[in-house]
């Protein structure tokens, strides 16, 4: 032994210089081969098919996976502070010391007569209100029996309302008009909540995009920007975990944000997070989306960006409003209706499930015996059985993207009221007998200046009159209507309007909005009657949550609704007193979060992760199939090259030793 050792000691220094280069090459080659090989190795995973597919995910991720090759950070889209349509400009600085006060003339005869005539066309009497309520109830009942009716009466799969004790952090997005909002909502469990949101205007070209993918990709991108800005920790850690999904510390259901998707268009709901678009409204028009599941469209784009988000609930803004009102209202009276009177109009109310006699597909909780129904009342009386129709209502409908549809909405909601006023005013201007926004004789004008209208004026352009000015007209009760006249100048480029011009404009605008308020009372009154609670002595209050710029900011809009409710047979002054109409803010955020919570409670554990794994496997199988055709597999190349070098190196060592 000792001899042998001695021999070894003496031989080794002699041999080392000749063997070392080969050994180093062999070791390096082996390490290289192993390293390349190990990078392809599957991670240990509990589920067989998943471990297999995930191994490929890792290898792809080094070269092509979006997480590693994602584009540089794109700055957040322009965020606007919460804003409302109705402007309250500061009063016109009047009187100015050395300018004489304007004399207030009555309307000139022809203008006065024409204004009276136009205003009378928007009259909506108590008898009209009653006839409309009866027709509304008839169309509601028709909608509960079958599909394809004017009032769609869509079952929402929401079978209860919250009681204020719900807790948790949820995401909500809101697509329904001119803006897209992404929010995170912390429900505190004590009727309060904290809400963080970003709001971005929807680019006009996306509202009429060629494919729905363009719109939904934009929405998913906004969700990503929001998560990066407001939930960076959660976002980064979830993204990391996604790559270790199979380990015990990896991606689990609780790492995924549940998102409530407030989608405020008519959708045939097929489940709590599934629904097919029936039609677009409010100026949107992307035919390719009709009939598709909007949750799936959004989830697909979210998945493309690998966001830790599951679209858990699909919610109409009216349903969200009803939920938010129920969550925040204290006391024993639960809300029966959520209504929107803003860009569009609609209502969702609680109906007895036994009254919904048309089939309700899929699963829902039957224990409450009730379900929230999304009426889609914007399409009440599309057939014009009773709805009033002035020449300007007809002209507006003809120039809209959806003629013959949303006929109630086109007489009630903010998106359309400005255009009705514009069309009426324009016709008055075209009448040579009538001096509106033009001076026949400048002495008529109390400013002793000449009124003129710019060719750029919104009055001369279709959809150019923003409904916000209607609020200004209603709230300016000064003798000179100075605020309104300033607004006509600033926003509509009508220079030096006379008092008579402003009086006429105000009268027409008020008439159009008053008719809208009384039509709104028709919808609210009909739902109150349908609830059967007006005569129930146990029900002291019928609570109604409403949201939207009209009801929130137009002066006395709610008062005009009450005035009409008093005139409804079966409601009257006593019934109207029982009806409490309250503003429900942030319904589309808080309400959607609440429904996402309900949906989460209905999920079976692991549901989403199973879906996610299935998705990953499918996409990887597809990638693998492509790879097989397109490029030689990197692992095979690496092994062959590394292996050959290793074998050559070992052969060299062996050869040296033999020598
Ligand atoms: C849509 C409704 C929505 C309402 C208010 C209407 O145009 O059809 O789904 O609730 O606008 O946003």
XYZ file of C-alpha atoms and ligand atoms in Angstrom:
671
model
C 0.000 0.000 0.000
C 2.683 2.403 1.130
C 4.650 1.563 -1.950
C 1.710 2.036 -4.155
C 1.024 5.388 -2.516
C 4.587 6.408 -3.011
C 4.348 5.446 -6.613
C 1.211 7.435 -7.015
C 2.797 10.452 -5.427
C 5.809 10.208 -7.683
C 3.888 9.490 -10.851
C 1.211 12.131 -10.500
C 3.384 15.245 -10.842
C 4.983 13.706 -13.889
C 1.672 12.921 -15.568
C -0.278 16.064 -14.538
C 0.970 18.486 -17.234
C -0.125 16.106 -19.986
C -3.526 15.130 -18.582
C -4.673 18.520 -17.262
C -5.772 20.097 -20.559
C -7.849 17.047 -21.398
C -9.383 16.880 -17.942
C -10.317 20.561 -18.041
C -11.871 20.174 -21.492
C -13.739 17.052 -20.378
C -15.043 18.704 -17.216
C -16.066 21.872 -19.046
C -17.803 19.916 -21.764
C -19.615 17.772 -19.252
C -20.661 20.812 -17.209
C -21.790 22.572 -20.368
C -23.752 19.566 -21.516
C -25.283 19.114 -18.073
C -26.123 22.810 -17.731
C -27.839 22.883 -21.085
C -29.561 19.667 -20.301
C -30.662 20.738 -16.810
C -32.253 23.883 -18.180
C -34.616 21.676 -20.120
C -35.388 19.394 -17.188
C -38.904 19.234 -15.857
C -39.398 20.615 -12.380
C -40.803 18.114 -9.931
C -44.535 18.527 -10.026
C -47.360 16.741 -8.280
C -49.501 16.414 -11.379
C -47.924 14.409 -14.155
C -49.150 16.182 -17.278
C -48.547 19.505 -15.650
C -44.946 18.768 -14.709
C -44.371 17.722 -18.293
C -45.834 20.814 -19.804
C -44.370 23.176 -17.269
C -40.856 21.983 -18.072
C -41.380 23.279 -21.567
C -42.723 26.502 -20.225
C -39.452 27.116 -18.444
C -37.368 26.394 -21.474
C -39.511 28.694 -23.594
C -39.363 31.331 -20.970
C -35.594 31.696 -21.304
C -35.855 32.573 -24.908
C -39.354 33.585 -25.895
C -41.538 33.704 -22.843
C -43.256 37.083 -22.533
C -42.130 37.410 -18.931
C -38.506 37.579 -20.016
C -38.961 39.263 -23.313
C -41.775 41.603 -22.373
C -41.695 45.020 -23.987
C -40.322 47.949 -22.028
C -42.578 49.551 -19.453
C -45.163 51.726 -21.110
C -46.132 54.803 -19.110
C -49.663 54.816 -17.719
C -52.380 56.051 -19.986
C -53.474 59.598 -19.339
C -55.397 59.473 -16.108
C -58.118 61.897 -15.480
C -59.390 62.822 -12.052
C -62.948 61.785 -11.342
C -65.027 64.224 -13.277
C -68.657 64.689 -13.903
C -70.370 65.696 -17.045
C -72.159 68.649 -15.525
C -70.087 71.766 -15.251
C -70.749 74.471 -12.729
C -68.888 77.431 -14.164
C -68.230 80.437 -12.055
C -70.858 83.116 -12.607
C -70.364 85.564 -15.410
C -68.779 88.708 -13.884
C -71.789 90.929 -14.092
C -72.588 93.769 -13.559
C -69.296 95.363 -14.439
C -69.180 98.811 -12.834
C -69.262 101.161 -15.844
C -71.360 99.040 -18.180
C -75.061 99.751 -17.863
C -77.229 96.884 -16.703
C -78.946 95.115 -19.549
C -82.646 95.627 -19.784
C -84.616 92.389 -19.674
C -86.909 92.322 -22.708
C -89.610 89.723 -23.127
C -89.041 87.291 -25.952
C -89.800 88.857 -29.282
C -93.231 87.729 -30.442
C -92.214 85.272 -33.136
C -89.480 83.734 -31.046
C -91.829 83.532 -28.059
C -94.509 81.791 -30.089
C -92.103 79.372 -31.678
C -90.506 78.574 -28.346
C -93.922 77.860 -26.832
C -94.797 75.613 -29.746
C -91.546 73.638 -29.521
C -91.787 73.343 -25.730
C -95.360 72.036 -25.980
C -94.188 69.183 -28.178
C -92.231 67.890 -25.176
C -95.188 68.063 -22.803
C -95.683 64.845 -20.930
C -98.908 64.984 -18.957
C -99.968 62.975 -15.906
C -102.216 60.955 -18.201
C -99.191 60.184 -20.374
C -97.264 59.070 -17.307
C -100.033 56.634 -16.365
C -100.449 55.233 -19.854
C -96.702 54.658 -20.017
C -96.572 52.940 -16.609
C -99.248 50.472 -17.730
C -97.389 49.714 -20.948
C -94.115 49.434 -19.047
C -95.627 46.840 -16.675
C -96.994 44.915 -19.654
C -93.613 44.867 -21.415
C -91.850 43.887 -18.159
C -94.121 40.920 -17.760
C -93.627 39.946 -21.400
C -89.846 40.007 -20.870
C -90.125 37.636 -17.913
C -91.877 35.107 -20.133
C -89.702 34.969 -23.202
C -86.520 36.181 -24.894
C -86.387 38.725 -27.690
C -88.819 41.242 -26.189
C -88.318 45.020 -25.908
C -87.598 44.985 -22.177
C -85.178 42.074 -22.044
C -85.561 41.186 -18.312
C -82.224 39.375 -18.131
C -81.737 37.021 -15.160
C -78.392 37.898 -13.554
C -77.755 34.811 -11.394
C -77.405 37.176 -8.431
C -79.821 35.801 -5.881
C -79.247 37.987 -2.883
C -78.082 41.432 -1.898
C -75.232 42.195 0.524
C -75.772 43.280 4.097
C -72.641 45.361 4.641
C -70.572 42.721 6.424
C -68.691 41.501 3.352
C -64.881 41.781 3.474
C -61.920 41.437 1.142
C -59.834 43.004 -1.605
C -61.216 42.754 -5.129
C -60.559 44.231 -8.531
C -63.287 45.761 -10.637
C -63.309 47.190 -14.120
C -66.035 49.241 -15.662
C -66.743 49.541 -19.353
C -69.936 51.293 -20.135
C -69.569 54.662 -21.723
C -66.908 57.143 -22.565
C -64.418 55.990 -19.927
C -62.867 52.771 -18.736
C -62.220 52.511 -15.021
C -59.999 50.014 -13.237
C -60.448 49.905 -9.462
C -59.400 47.897 -6.484
C -61.938 47.829 -3.727
C -61.248 46.966 -0.130
C -64.534 45.961 1.475
C -64.106 46.620 5.163
C -67.048 44.548 6.360
C -68.728 47.429 8.193
C -70.656 48.994 5.282
C -67.568 51.026 4.368
C -65.018 50.497 1.632
C -61.840 52.011 0.205
C -61.579 52.399 -3.503
C -58.556 53.199 -5.667
C -59.047 53.744 -9.342
C -57.615 54.838 -12.651
C -59.845 56.231 -15.330
C -58.969 56.509 -18.982
C -61.032 57.753 -21.897
C -61.823 55.054 -24.443
C -60.291 56.126 -27.739
C -63.139 56.801 -30.171
C -61.697 54.473 -32.816
C -61.801 51.559 -30.360
C -65.541 52.098 -29.817
C -66.032 51.141 -33.448
C -62.937 48.937 -33.843
C -62.802 46.290 -36.555
C -62.295 43.461 -34.089
C -63.289 43.041 -30.467
C -59.736 41.949 -29.718
C -58.472 45.508 -30.236
C -60.831 46.807 -27.565
C -60.289 43.973 -25.079
C -56.489 44.081 -25.486
C -56.651 47.772 -24.588
C -58.709 46.956 -21.485
C -56.289 44.229 -20.359
C -53.367 46.618 -20.813
C -55.079 49.143 -18.538
C -55.491 46.425 -15.904
C -51.771 45.664 -16.128
C -50.868 49.354 -15.770
C -53.161 49.664 -12.766
C -51.670 46.617 -11.039
C -48.139 47.854 -11.652
C -49.024 51.278 -10.302
C -51.169 50.398 -7.302
C -50.394 46.775 -6.442
C -46.776 46.456 -7.555
C -45.789 44.002 -4.784
C -48.632 41.641 -5.414
C -48.125 41.921 -9.155
C -44.406 41.128 -9.088
C -44.687 38.282 -6.611
C -47.571 36.746 -8.538
C -45.644 36.960 -11.756
C -42.701 35.212 -10.091
C -44.951 32.570 -8.593
C -46.536 31.866 -11.908
C -43.195 30.332 -12.906
C -43.148 28.043 -9.922
C -46.769 27.046 -10.119
C -46.068 23.441 -9.282
C -44.120 23.964 -6.065
C -45.783 24.156 -2.653
C -44.845 27.865 -2.420
C -45.999 28.450 -5.968
C -49.009 29.960 -7.636
C -52.210 29.216 -5.796
C -55.798 30.355 -6.057
C -55.373 32.867 -3.264
C -52.648 34.674 -5.207
C -55.079 35.581 -7.939
C -57.151 38.728 -7.931
C -60.848 38.107 -8.439
C -62.181 40.707 -10.825
C -65.755 41.911 -11.199
C -66.342 43.029 -14.775
C -68.936 45.769 -15.007
C -69.988 45.646 -18.610
C -72.854 48.041 -19.150
C -74.363 46.782 -22.344
C -77.142 44.279 -22.944
C -75.738 40.812 -22.343
C -77.511 37.481 -22.190
C -76.079 36.189 -18.988
C -75.314 32.461 -18.910
C -73.705 32.274 -15.499
C -72.147 34.518 -12.906
C -69.056 35.051 -15.106
C -70.375 34.225 -18.508
C -72.544 36.210 -20.863
C -73.022 36.830 -24.556
C -73.297 40.343 -25.921
C -76.757 40.962 -27.374
C -76.124 44.395 -28.876
C -73.958 47.453 -28.422
C -75.425 50.754 -27.244
C -74.190 54.286 -26.462
C -72.223 54.726 -29.691
C -70.213 51.466 -29.543
C -70.338 49.331 -32.658
C -68.015 46.319 -33.033
C -70.111 43.709 -34.844
C -67.553 40.929 -34.331
C -68.277 40.903 -30.565
C -72.001 40.253 -30.863
C -72.917 36.801 -29.571
C -69.527 36.294 -27.889
C -68.855 35.729 -24.193
C -67.404 39.064 -23.076
C -65.790 37.554 -19.969
C -63.916 35.059 -22.119
C -62.811 37.873 -24.453
C -61.384 39.822 -21.511
C -59.851 36.757 -19.822
C -58.083 35.796 -23.056
C -56.369 39.200 -23.226
C -55.549 39.127 -19.496
C -53.947 35.717 -19.986
C -51.988 36.961 -22.949
C -50.374 39.468 -20.580
C -49.991 36.761 -17.884
C -51.753 38.853 -15.279
C -52.706 37.234 -11.957
C -56.364 38.014 -12.530
C -59.485 35.931 -12.903
C -62.652 37.452 -14.320
C -64.928 36.128 -11.580
C -68.154 38.011 -12.172
C -69.982 39.758 -14.975
C -72.071 42.663 -13.788
C -74.268 45.278 -15.361
C -73.777 48.751 -13.834
C -77.380 48.741 -12.604
C -76.791 45.486 -10.733
C -73.608 46.983 -9.277
C -75.561 50.040 -8.206
C -78.167 47.895 -6.470
C -75.424 45.926 -4.698
C -73.481 49.039 -3.673
C -76.609 50.701 -2.322
C -77.473 47.570 -0.312
C -73.924 47.307 1.056
C -73.723 50.904 2.179
C -77.254 51.580 3.351
C -77.718 51.055 6.995
C -81.053 50.222 8.548
C -83.433 47.414 7.845
C -84.688 48.541 4.459
C -83.075 46.758 1.613
C -82.973 48.301 -1.796
C -85.286 46.992 -4.474
C -83.909 48.745 -7.536
C -80.626 50.066 -8.900
C -81.076 52.621 -11.670
C -78.692 54.494 -13.943
C -79.576 57.870 -15.399
C -76.355 58.969 -17.021
C -74.880 58.496 -20.487
C -77.348 55.613 -20.837
C -80.280 54.486 -18.727
C -81.303 51.143 -17.278
C -82.501 49.457 -14.100
C -82.034 46.163 -12.236
C -84.496 45.045 -9.591
C -85.213 42.111 -7.317
C -87.795 39.755 -8.798
C -89.358 36.606 -7.405
C -87.715 33.700 -9.220
C -91.113 32.059 -9.738
C -92.187 35.068 -11.839
C -89.325 34.473 -14.283
C -91.051 31.861 -16.354
C -88.619 31.807 -19.288
C -85.823 29.240 -18.878
C -82.803 30.215 -16.771
C -79.866 28.142 -17.985
C -77.149 26.916 -15.641
C -76.807 26.848 -11.900
C -77.888 29.387 -9.327
C -78.792 29.496 -5.678
C -82.513 28.813 -5.327
C -82.771 29.249 -1.572
C -83.676 32.935 -1.553
C -86.508 32.540 -4.070
C -85.355 35.785 -5.662
C -83.078 36.911 -8.419
C -81.851 40.285 -9.572
C -83.169 40.982 -13.058
C -81.474 43.406 -15.442
C -84.418 44.985 -17.246
C -82.482 46.746 -20.058
C -85.291 49.271 -19.970
C -83.387 51.491 -22.408
C -85.184 49.445 -25.063
C -88.653 49.892 -23.530
C -91.195 50.345 -26.304
C -88.856 50.121 -29.269
C -92.028 49.566 -31.258
C -93.288 53.028 -30.170
C -96.658 51.861 -28.845
C -96.751 54.781 -26.465
C -93.453 56.688 -26.440
C -93.655 60.318 -27.549
C -92.003 61.108 -30.848
C -91.179 64.623 -31.915
C -89.587 65.308 -35.312
C -86.282 65.676 -33.466
C -86.595 62.282 -31.726
C -87.060 60.755 -35.141
C -84.141 62.669 -36.678
C -81.864 61.627 -33.818
C -82.827 57.992 -34.127
C -82.221 58.074 -37.868
C -78.697 59.403 -37.434
C -77.766 57.004 -34.608
C -75.692 53.826 -34.979
C -78.690 51.721 -33.929
C -81.916 53.095 -35.433
C -85.100 51.662 -33.922
C -83.295 50.420 -30.807
C -82.948 51.895 -27.294
C -85.903 54.182 -28.017
C -86.587 54.889 -24.328
C -82.889 55.587 -23.691
C -82.831 57.989 -26.641
C -85.465 60.111 -24.867
C -84.037 59.850 -21.377
C -80.275 59.641 -21.131
C -77.501 62.202 -21.137
C -75.932 60.962 -24.331
C -79.013 61.964 -26.329
C -80.655 64.922 -24.598
C -78.134 67.445 -25.893
C -78.671 66.232 -29.439
C -82.467 66.506 -29.173
C -82.098 70.101 -27.954
C -79.619 70.852 -30.721
C -81.899 69.528 -33.441
C -84.855 71.512 -32.111
C -82.814 74.710 -31.760
C -81.327 74.280 -35.216
C -84.784 74.041 -36.764
C -85.794 77.204 -34.937
C -82.691 78.959 -36.253
C -83.505 77.908 -39.798
C -86.882 79.603 -39.541
C -86.490 83.109 -41.040
C -89.495 84.355 -39.115
C -87.788 83.593 -35.861
C -84.854 85.503 -34.527
C -82.834 82.956 -32.627
C -79.089 83.512 -32.344
C -79.247 86.204 -35.006
C -79.992 89.911 -34.882
C -82.431 91.294 -37.364
C -81.769 94.644 -35.842
C -78.982 95.021 -33.368
C -81.086 97.361 -31.264
C -83.053 94.233 -30.297
C -80.010 93.041 -28.558
C -79.677 94.275 -25.028
C -75.869 94.349 -25.355
C -76.171 96.575 -28.406
C -73.915 94.220 -30.231
C -74.585 91.841 -33.027
C -75.198 88.225 -32.236
C -73.474 85.778 -34.496
C -72.745 82.121 -34.491
C -69.409 80.680 -35.514
C -69.368 78.126 -38.297
C -67.460 75.987 -35.788
C -70.361 76.013 -33.353
C -71.474 72.687 -31.911
C -75.044 73.751 -32.676
C -74.254 73.301 -36.368
C -72.558 69.928 -35.944
C -74.290 66.584 -35.321
C -73.810 65.503 -31.680
C -72.003 68.818 -31.099
C -74.055 69.988 -28.141
C -72.839 68.476 -24.900
C -75.659 67.738 -22.447
C -73.670 69.537 -19.733
C -75.001 72.882 -20.939
C -78.531 71.716 -20.122
C -77.620 71.726 -16.424
C -76.219 75.219 -16.755
C -79.434 76.358 -18.423
C -81.516 74.872 -15.628
C -79.484 76.283 -12.792
C -79.134 79.829 -14.090
C -82.124 81.697 -12.718
C -80.584 85.150 -12.804
C -82.675 87.841 -14.545
C -80.075 88.238 -17.296
C -79.219 84.560 -17.633
C -75.640 85.691 -17.624
C -74.076 82.321 -16.813
C -75.967 80.598 -19.570
C -75.078 83.316 -22.067
C -71.431 83.021 -21.138
C -71.676 79.267 -21.597
C -73.319 79.681 -24.991
C -70.357 81.811 -25.969
C -67.632 79.640 -24.493
C -68.923 76.225 -25.396
C -71.138 76.734 -28.382
C -69.446 79.747 -29.960
C -72.651 81.740 -30.103
C -71.249 85.256 -29.678
C -73.210 87.958 -27.871
C -76.393 85.962 -27.448
C -79.293 88.128 -26.404
C -81.364 87.526 -23.309
C -84.182 86.347 -25.571
C -81.892 83.806 -27.220
C -80.901 82.458 -23.830
C -84.506 82.400 -22.589
C -85.589 80.437 -25.613
C -82.669 78.007 -25.349
C -83.360 77.507 -21.634
C -87.064 76.845 -22.218
C -86.395 74.199 -24.890
C -83.630 72.553 -22.838
C -85.817 72.436 -19.714
C -88.694 70.910 -21.649
C -86.511 68.133 -23.068
C -85.061 67.260 -19.651
C -88.409 67.529 -17.869
C -89.860 64.983 -20.279
C -86.819 62.764 -19.588
C -87.378 63.020 -15.825
C -91.050 62.129 -16.137
C -90.177 59.175 -18.374
C -87.668 58.108 -15.715
C -90.520 58.203 -13.201
C -92.427 55.818 -15.467
C -89.670 53.209 -15.123
C -89.211 53.715 -11.373
C -92.949 53.768 -10.735
C -93.526 50.582 -12.729
C -90.821 48.701 -10.792
C -92.216 49.995 -7.475
C -95.658 48.678 -8.453
C -94.200 45.376 -9.681
C -92.467 44.849 -6.310
C -95.890 44.627 -4.633
C -94.457 46.391 -1.612
C -96.273 49.701 -1.881
C -99.342 48.374 -0.093
C -97.425 46.232 2.377
C -97.696 47.895 5.814
C -94.524 46.057 6.867
C -92.528 47.931 4.235
C -92.108 51.471 5.460
C -89.564 52.412 2.814
C -88.939 51.296 -0.749
C -85.275 52.087 -1.208
C -83.935 52.806 -4.681
C -80.261 53.410 -5.487
C -79.512 55.594 -8.475
C -76.369 56.826 -10.169
C -75.442 58.823 -13.247
C -74.726 62.407 -14.175
C -78.348 63.368 -14.837
C -79.725 62.242 -11.533
C -76.691 63.407 -9.645
C -76.110 66.815 -11.160
C -79.087 68.058 -13.101
C -80.879 70.480 -10.794
C -84.165 69.092 -9.465
C -84.101 65.957 -11.621
C -85.160 63.833 -8.647
C -87.838 66.378 -7.690
C -89.310 66.137 -11.160
C -89.346 62.335 -10.818
C -91.200 62.589 -7.495
C -93.683 65.044 -8.955
C -94.560 62.510 -11.650
C -94.635 59.561 -9.219
C -97.328 61.314 -7.212
C -99.509 61.264 -10.330
C -99.184 57.490 -10.861
C -102.307 55.461 -10.067
C -101.428 53.014 -7.334
C -98.630 55.225 -5.998
C -100.079 58.680 -5.284
C -98.726 61.054 -2.630
C -98.589 58.338 0.068
C -96.759 55.848 -2.124
C -94.359 58.520 -3.381
C -93.461 59.315 0.242
C -92.560 55.667 0.779
C -90.197 55.620 -2.188
C -86.717 56.744 -1.174
C -84.456 57.540 -4.109
C -80.833 57.819 -2.970
C -77.572 58.229 -4.786
C -75.428 55.078 -4.866
C -71.920 56.137 -5.783
C -69.354 53.808 -7.275
C -71.809 51.023 -7.940
C -69.817 49.813 -10.868
C -66.737 49.414 -8.644
C -68.110 48.379 -5.277
C -71.024 46.437 -6.704
C -68.788 44.496 -9.059
C -66.405 43.728 -6.189
C -69.315 42.430 -4.115
C -70.444 40.112 -6.863
C -66.876 38.913 -7.418
C -66.902 38.022 -3.721
C -70.154 36.080 -4.093
C -68.695 34.315 -7.130
C -65.539 33.409 -5.223
C -67.641 31.830 -2.492
C -69.356 29.713 -5.129
C -66.047 28.469 -6.618
C -64.826 25.001 -5.829
C -61.294 25.078 -4.346
C -58.624 24.949 -7.018
C -61.067 25.685 -9.832
C -59.129 28.514 -11.320
C -55.720 26.963 -10.913
C -56.937 23.884 -12.735
C -58.162 26.133 -15.549
C -54.866 27.974 -15.600
C -52.865 24.769 -15.769
C -55.071 23.517 -18.540
C -54.482 26.779 -20.434
C -50.721 26.616 -19.943
C -50.631 23.025 -21.095
C -52.665 23.812 -24.184
C -50.521 26.780 -25.171
C -47.321 24.843 -24.579
C -48.501 21.894 -26.577
C -49.205 24.314 -29.391
C -45.727 25.867 -29.038
C -44.124 22.456 -28.997
C -45.949 21.464 -32.147
C -44.709 24.664 -33.813
C -41.167 24.069 -32.623
C -41.147 20.593 -34.035
C -41.776 22.097 -37.434
C -39.946 25.403 -37.235
C -36.652 24.898 -35.461
C -34.549 22.049 -34.120
C -35.099 21.567 -30.436
C -32.472 23.359 -28.409
C -32.202 20.532 -25.894
C -31.361 17.935 -28.560
C -28.696 20.133 -30.140
C -27.172 20.892 -26.770
C -27.021 17.257 -25.765
C -25.498 16.057 -29.012
C -22.769 18.720 -29.106
C -22.018 18.523 -25.377
C -22.037 14.735 -25.438
C -19.648 14.512 -28.402
C -17.150 16.871 -26.768
C -17.386 14.909 -23.518
C -16.802 11.556 -25.223
C -13.827 12.954 -27.168
C -12.327 14.355 -23.970
C -12.735 11.089 -22.050
C -11.217 9.158 -24.943
C -8.234 11.524 -24.890
C -7.675 10.975 -21.152
C -7.938 7.234 -21.540
C -5.458 7.338 -24.443
C -2.990 9.381 -22.403
C -3.215 7.030 -19.454
C -2.550 4.069 -21.667
C 0.553 5.751 -22.941
C -77.045 49.687 -21.547
C -77.272 49.145 -20.164
C -76.635 50.049 -19.149
C -77.103 51.467 -19.319
C -76.484 52.430 -18.336
C -77.467 51.131 -21.621
O -77.130 51.665 -22.866
O -77.783 48.951 -22.492
O -76.766 47.842 -20.059
O -76.973 49.579 -17.871
O -76.795 51.898 -20.627
O -75.105 52.458 -18.439
